[in-house]
Amino acid sequence: MRLSTLLLACLLWLPSLLTAAEGDIQPVPALTSPVTDLADLLPPGEEDALTSRLQAFSLEKGSQIAVLIVPTTQPEDIFSYSFRVADNWKLGRKGVDDGVLLVIAVQDRKTNLQVGYGLEGAIPDARAKQILEDIIRPRFQAGDFPGGVNAGVDALMKLINGEELPAPSQENTGNIDGNPLLIAIIAGIFVGLIVRAIFGRFFGGLAGGGVALILALLLGAAITVALMAAVFAGLGVGANGKGGRGRRGGFGGGSFGGGSFGGGGFSGGGGGFGGGGASGGW
């Protein structure tokens, strides 16, 4: 089933390769948020609300839904462009393949749903077509673009929630438990502070870095993170966010969310796509 679907997707993708000779194809946008609106179709408040909903859904269910809005996909057709983006973004978890991509081309008046391998049972092609034509299309025709996008997302969430999928791992929820990177940094800082008070700043930094390094090796974290912990400990960065010279430091503004380290970014989890889904218009 997967092989035949993938072969069909490749055959449908061939025209996009030929169009490259006629003109440059659209670049794949960077994935930094579950909602990427390059056409300014959604009001800022609507976009922010939808982003929050999709992030919360990803944390709760583990699956990833992303919405990409572009002015046009030309010279490619909507399917070829969407499949290329889905293949690049790799939404969903690796091995679970539970990602969904909704693409809207405003000037072309076209829509497309790309469904990951693991959700093809929950969202078969016919159901994807129904979401585009019966739920999104009427609202778009009436000029209610935020309503159409949200209604389509609601339908996708409902179908995914009805599917038995592996529970999200703690790595994807941003919890401190089981996160070796965060543990190594915190251990290096606090052990360094304690030892520094006894042996001085230099040896305190070495001790803090040593503990962080041991934890990193035991838990599989990167050596560079352990070295970062040693630096922080050597500078004496305390819980109040002040460094050894009295200037403000510490960890400001970042977060451990969406399965990415720092900044609360959004990225794909390695999910695979084979061309399942549907295309529509309004």
Short mmCIF file of C-alpha atoms in Angstrom, two decimals:
data_model
loop_
_atom_site.label_atom_id
_atom_site.label_comp_id
_atom_site.label_asym_id
_atom_site.label_seq_id
_atom_site.Cartn_x
_atom_site.Cartn_y
_atom_site.Cartn_z
CA MET A 1 0.00 0.00 0.00
CA ARG A 2 2.75 2.41 0.94
CA LEU A 3 4.90 1.48 -2.07
CA SER A 4 2.10 1.99 -4.56
CA THR A 5 1.15 5.31 -2.98
CA LEU A 6 4.74 6.50 -3.05
CA LEU A 7 5.15 5.49 -6.71
CA LEU A 8 2.00 7.39 -7.60
CA ALA A 9 3.26 10.44 -5.71
CA CYS A 10 6.55 10.31 -7.61
CA LEU A 11 4.74 10.11 -10.95
CA LEU A 12 2.58 13.08 -10.02
CA TRP A 13 5.67 14.94 -8.89
CA LEU A 14 7.45 14.56 -12.25
CA PRO A 15 5.71 17.57 -13.86
CA SER A 16 7.14 19.82 -11.17
CA LEU A 17 10.64 18.76 -12.18
CA LEU A 18 9.92 19.69 -15.78
CA THR A 19 8.56 23.09 -14.81
CA ALA A 20 11.90 23.96 -13.23
CA ALA A 21 13.23 24.50 -16.75
CA GLU A 22 10.46 27.05 -17.42
CA GLY A 23 10.93 29.06 -14.28
CA ASP A 24 12.23 28.90 -10.73
CA ILE A 25 10.03 26.90 -8.39
CA GLN A 26 8.94 28.37 -5.08
CA PRO A 27 11.42 27.80 -2.25
CA VAL A 28 10.32 25.74 0.73
CA PRO A 29 9.68 28.15 3.64
CA ALA A 30 11.48 27.58 6.91
CA LEU A 31 9.37 25.75 9.49
CA THR A 32 9.39 27.86 12.66
CA SER A 33 5.72 27.74 13.66
CA PRO A 34 2.71 25.49 13.08
CA VAL A 35 1.14 28.40 11.16
CA THR A 36 3.11 30.02 8.34
CA ASP A 37 1.09 32.76 6.64
CA LEU A 38 3.12 34.24 3.79
CA ALA A 39 0.05 35.81 2.19
CA ASP A 40 -1.24 37.71 5.25
CA LEU A 41 -4.54 35.90 4.94
CA LEU A 42 -5.20 35.61 8.67
CA PRO A 43 -5.48 38.58 11.05
CA PRO A 44 -2.66 38.55 13.63
CA GLY A 45 -5.00 37.65 16.47
CA GLU A 46 -6.47 34.72 14.55
CA GLU A 47 -3.02 33.49 13.56
CA ASP A 48 -1.76 33.63 17.14
CA ALA A 49 -4.81 31.78 18.46
CA LEU A 50 -4.49 29.06 15.83
CA THR A 51 -0.78 28.72 16.54
CA SER A 52 -1.47 28.21 20.25
CA ARG A 53 -4.13 25.60 19.51
CA LEU A 54 -1.86 23.61 17.21
CA GLN A 55 1.04 23.75 19.65
CA ALA A 56 -1.18 22.55 22.49
CA PHE A 57 -2.53 19.75 20.31
CA SER A 58 0.98 18.61 19.43
CA LEU A 59 2.00 18.51 23.08
CA GLU A 60 -1.14 16.64 24.12
CA LYS A 61 -1.46 14.14 21.25
CA GLY A 62 2.04 13.98 19.81
CA SER A 63 0.82 14.46 16.24
CA GLN A 64 1.69 17.60 14.31
CA ILE A 65 -0.65 19.68 12.16
CA ALA A 66 0.81 22.61 10.23
CA VAL A 67 -0.88 25.26 8.10
CA LEU A 68 1.02 26.91 5.25
CA ILE A 69 -0.56 29.86 3.41
CA VAL A 70 1.23 31.16 0.31
CA PRO A 71 0.29 33.62 -2.44
CA THR A 72 0.87 31.02 -5.17
CA THR A 73 2.56 27.69 -5.82
CA GLN A 74 3.28 28.49 -9.48
CA PRO A 75 4.90 27.20 -11.60
CA GLU A 76 4.07 24.00 -9.69
CA ASP A 77 0.57 22.69 -9.13
CA ILE A 78 -0.74 22.65 -5.58
CA PHE A 79 -0.04 18.94 -5.04
CA SER A 80 3.55 19.00 -6.26
CA TYR A 81 4.41 22.01 -4.12
CA SER A 82 2.65 20.65 -1.03
CA PHE A 83 4.29 17.25 -1.32
CA ARG A 84 7.70 18.89 -1.64
CA VAL A 85 7.08 20.97 1.49
CA ALA A 86 5.77 17.97 3.45
CA ASP A 87 8.79 15.92 2.44
CA ASN A 88 11.07 18.74 3.61
CA TRP A 89 9.30 19.64 6.85
CA LYS A 90 8.83 16.02 8.00
CA LEU A 91 5.89 16.76 10.26
CA GLY A 92 4.93 14.10 12.78
CA ARG A 93 7.04 11.69 14.77
CA LYS A 94 9.65 9.47 13.20
CA GLY A 95 8.31 5.95 12.89
CA VAL A 96 4.79 7.10 13.74
CA ASP A 97 4.43 9.39 10.72
CA ASP A 98 1.51 11.29 12.23
CA GLY A 99 1.87 14.65 10.54
CA VAL A 100 -0.65 16.65 8.49
CA LEU A 101 0.02 19.67 6.28
CA LEU A 102 -2.72 22.02 5.06
CA VAL A 103 -1.57 24.26 2.21
CA ILE A 104 -3.60 27.23 0.93
CA ALA A 105 -2.59 29.09 -2.24
CA VAL A 106 -4.55 32.35 -2.15
CA GLN A 107 -4.05 33.69 -5.67
CA ASP A 108 -4.50 30.22 -7.18
CA ARG A 109 -7.60 29.62 -5.02
CA LYS A 110 -6.36 26.11 -4.34
CA THR A 111 -6.02 23.95 -1.23
CA ASN A 112 -4.20 20.72 -0.45
CA LEU A 113 -3.94 18.29 2.42
CA GLN A 114 -0.86 16.11 2.85
CA VAL A 115 -1.43 13.23 5.28
CA GLY A 116 1.42 11.29 6.89
CA TYR A 117 1.68 7.52 6.49
CA GLY A 118 0.53 6.87 10.05
CA LEU A 119 -2.71 8.84 9.64
CA GLU A 120 -3.83 7.52 6.26
CA GLY A 121 -6.25 5.21 8.07
CA ALA A 122 -7.73 7.99 10.18
CA ILE A 123 -7.76 10.50 7.30
CA PRO A 124 -8.22 8.57 4.04
CA ASP A 125 -8.15 10.44 0.75
CA ALA A 126 -11.94 10.61 0.54
CA ARG A 127 -12.18 12.11 4.03
CA ALA A 128 -9.43 14.62 3.25
CA LYS A 129 -11.34 15.65 0.12
CA GLN A 130 -14.50 16.07 2.15
CA ILE A 131 -12.74 18.38 4.61
CA LEU A 132 -11.48 20.57 1.78
CA GLU A 133 -14.69 20.66 -0.24
CA ASP A 134 -17.46 20.47 2.38
CA ILE A 135 -15.90 22.25 5.35
CA ILE A 136 -13.25 24.68 4.12
CA ARG A 137 -14.54 25.59 0.65
CA PRO A 138 -17.97 27.08 1.61
CA ARG A 139 -16.38 29.33 4.22
CA PHE A 140 -13.66 30.49 1.84
CA GLN A 141 -16.27 31.27 -0.82
CA ALA A 142 -18.08 33.41 1.75
CA GLY A 143 -14.86 35.28 2.53
CA ASP A 144 -14.50 33.73 5.98
CA PHE A 145 -10.90 32.56 5.70
CA PRO A 146 -10.15 32.31 9.44
CA GLY A 147 -13.38 30.35 9.92
CA GLY A 148 -12.52 28.00 7.07
CA VAL A 149 -9.03 27.28 8.34
CA ASN A 150 -10.19 26.75 11.92
CA ALA A 151 -13.08 24.51 10.86
CA GLY A 152 -10.72 22.41 8.76
CA VAL A 153 -8.25 22.12 11.63
CA ASP A 154 -11.09 21.14 14.00
CA ALA A 155 -12.09 18.31 11.65
CA LEU A 156 -8.49 17.09 11.42
CA MET A 157 -8.03 17.17 15.19
CA LYS A 158 -11.23 15.19 15.70
CA LEU A 159 -10.12 12.46 13.31
CA ILE A 160 -6.63 12.26 14.80
CA ASN A 161 -8.00 12.13 18.35
CA GLY A 162 -10.05 9.11 17.30
CA GLU A 163 -6.92 7.25 16.24
CA GLU A 164 -4.90 5.14 18.68
CA LEU A 165 -1.38 6.54 18.53
CA PRO A 166 1.64 6.31 20.83
CA ALA A 167 1.54 8.78 23.68
CA PRO A 168 3.77 11.85 23.26
CA SER A 169 7.19 11.45 24.83
CA GLN A 170 8.44 13.82 27.51
CA GLU A 171 11.05 15.08 25.06
CA ASN A 172 8.23 16.56 23.00
CA THR A 173 6.40 18.12 25.93
CA GLY A 174 9.34 20.15 27.16
CA ASN A 175 9.31 18.63 30.67
CA ILE A 176 12.49 18.72 32.70
CA ASP A 177 12.14 15.03 33.63
CA GLY A 178 14.27 12.89 31.37
CA ASN A 179 15.79 15.85 29.50
CA PRO A 180 19.57 15.22 29.73
CA LEU A 181 20.47 18.57 28.20
CA LEU A 182 18.61 20.58 30.80
CA ILE A 183 19.76 18.32 33.63
CA ALA A 184 23.42 18.72 32.62
CA ILE A 185 23.19 22.50 32.52
CA ILE A 186 21.37 22.85 35.84
CA ALA A 187 23.69 20.37 37.56
CA GLY A 188 26.76 22.21 36.30
CA ILE A 189 25.47 25.56 37.52
CA PHE A 190 24.42 24.57 41.02
CA VAL A 191 27.27 22.19 41.78
CA GLY A 192 29.68 24.85 40.52
CA LEU A 193 28.14 27.43 42.86
CA ILE A 194 28.47 25.15 45.87
CA VAL A 195 32.05 24.08 45.17
CA ARG A 196 33.08 27.64 44.28
CA ALA A 197 32.02 28.78 47.72
CA ILE A 198 34.46 26.25 49.20
CA PHE A 199 37.40 26.17 46.79
CA GLY A 200 37.05 29.36 44.81
CA ARG A 201 35.72 30.25 41.38
CA PHE A 202 38.24 28.34 39.25
CA PHE A 203 37.88 24.97 40.97
CA GLY A 204 34.15 25.52 41.34
CA GLY A 205 33.84 25.92 37.60
CA LEU A 206 35.86 22.78 36.97
CA ALA A 207 33.77 20.75 39.40
CA GLY A 208 30.49 21.98 37.99
CA GLY A 209 31.63 21.25 34.47
CA GLY A 210 32.84 17.80 35.52
CA VAL A 211 29.48 16.84 36.98
CA ALA A 212 27.71 18.13 33.88
CA LEU A 213 30.10 16.16 31.67
CA ILE A 214 29.50 12.93 33.59
CA LEU A 215 25.74 13.39 33.38
CA ALA A 216 25.98 14.19 29.70
CA LEU A 217 27.96 11.04 28.98
CA LEU A 218 25.70 8.83 31.07
CA LEU A 219 22.50 10.28 29.66
CA GLY A 220 23.65 10.66 26.07
CA ALA A 221 23.77 14.46 25.95
CA ALA A 222 26.12 16.43 23.73
CA ILE A 223 29.62 17.21 25.02
CA THR A 224 29.19 20.80 23.99
CA VAL A 225 26.30 21.23 26.39
CA ALA A 226 28.49 19.99 29.22
CA LEU A 227 31.15 22.51 28.28
CA MET A 228 28.48 25.23 28.29
CA ALA A 229 27.56 24.21 31.81
CA ALA A 230 31.21 24.50 32.84
CA VAL A 231 31.40 28.02 31.47
CA PHE A 232 28.24 29.10 33.28
CA ALA A 233 29.48 27.57 36.51
CA GLY A 234 32.88 29.23 36.16
CA LEU A 235 31.24 32.62 35.71
CA GLY A 236 29.21 32.02 38.83
CA VAL A 237 25.79 32.57 37.27
CA GLY A 238 23.34 32.27 40.13
CA ALA A 239 19.65 31.67 40.40
CA ASN A 240 19.10 35.42 40.58
CA GLY A 241 20.47 35.77 37.04
CA LYS A 242 23.56 37.84 37.99
CA GLY A 243 27.06 36.99 36.82
CA GLY A 244 30.38 37.50 38.51
CA ARG A 245 30.62 41.12 37.30
CA GLY A 246 27.18 42.10 38.49
CA ARG A 247 25.61 42.27 35.01
CA ARG A 248 22.37 40.53 34.25
CA GLY A 249 22.79 37.07 32.77
CA GLY A 250 21.11 33.73 33.16
CA PHE A 251 18.63 32.10 30.84
CA GLY A 252 16.17 34.67 29.58
CA GLY A 253 13.31 34.33 27.16
CA GLY A 254 14.03 30.78 26.04
CA SER A 255 12.01 27.65 26.64
CA PHE A 256 12.24 23.94 26.05
CA GLY A 257 9.20 23.28 23.92
CA GLY A 258 8.03 21.52 20.80
CA GLY A 259 10.88 19.04 20.97
CA SER A 260 13.49 21.69 20.15
CA PHE A 261 16.25 23.08 22.40
CA GLY A 262 15.74 26.72 23.36
CA GLY A 263 13.56 29.50 22.04
CA GLY A 264 10.33 27.50 22.04
CA GLY A 265 10.72 26.77 18.32
CA PHE A 266 8.61 24.44 16.21
CA SER A 267 10.14 21.78 13.99
CA GLY A 268 9.20 18.50 12.36
CA GLY A 269 9.86 15.24 14.15
CA GLY A 270 10.98 13.10 11.22
CA GLY A 271 7.58 11.94 9.96
CA GLY A 272 7.14 10.52 6.48
CA PHE A 273 4.66 11.32 3.71
CA GLY A 274 3.70 9.31 0.64
CA GLY A 275 1.30 11.60 -1.17
CA GLY A 276 -1.87 10.66 0.71
CA GLY A 277 -4.48 13.40 1.03
CA ALA A 278 -6.45 15.51 -1.43
CA SER A 279 -6.59 18.80 -3.34
CA GLY A 280 -9.42 21.28 -3.60
CA GLY A 281 -10.30 24.86 -4.43
CA TRP A 282 -12.85 27.62 -3.98
#
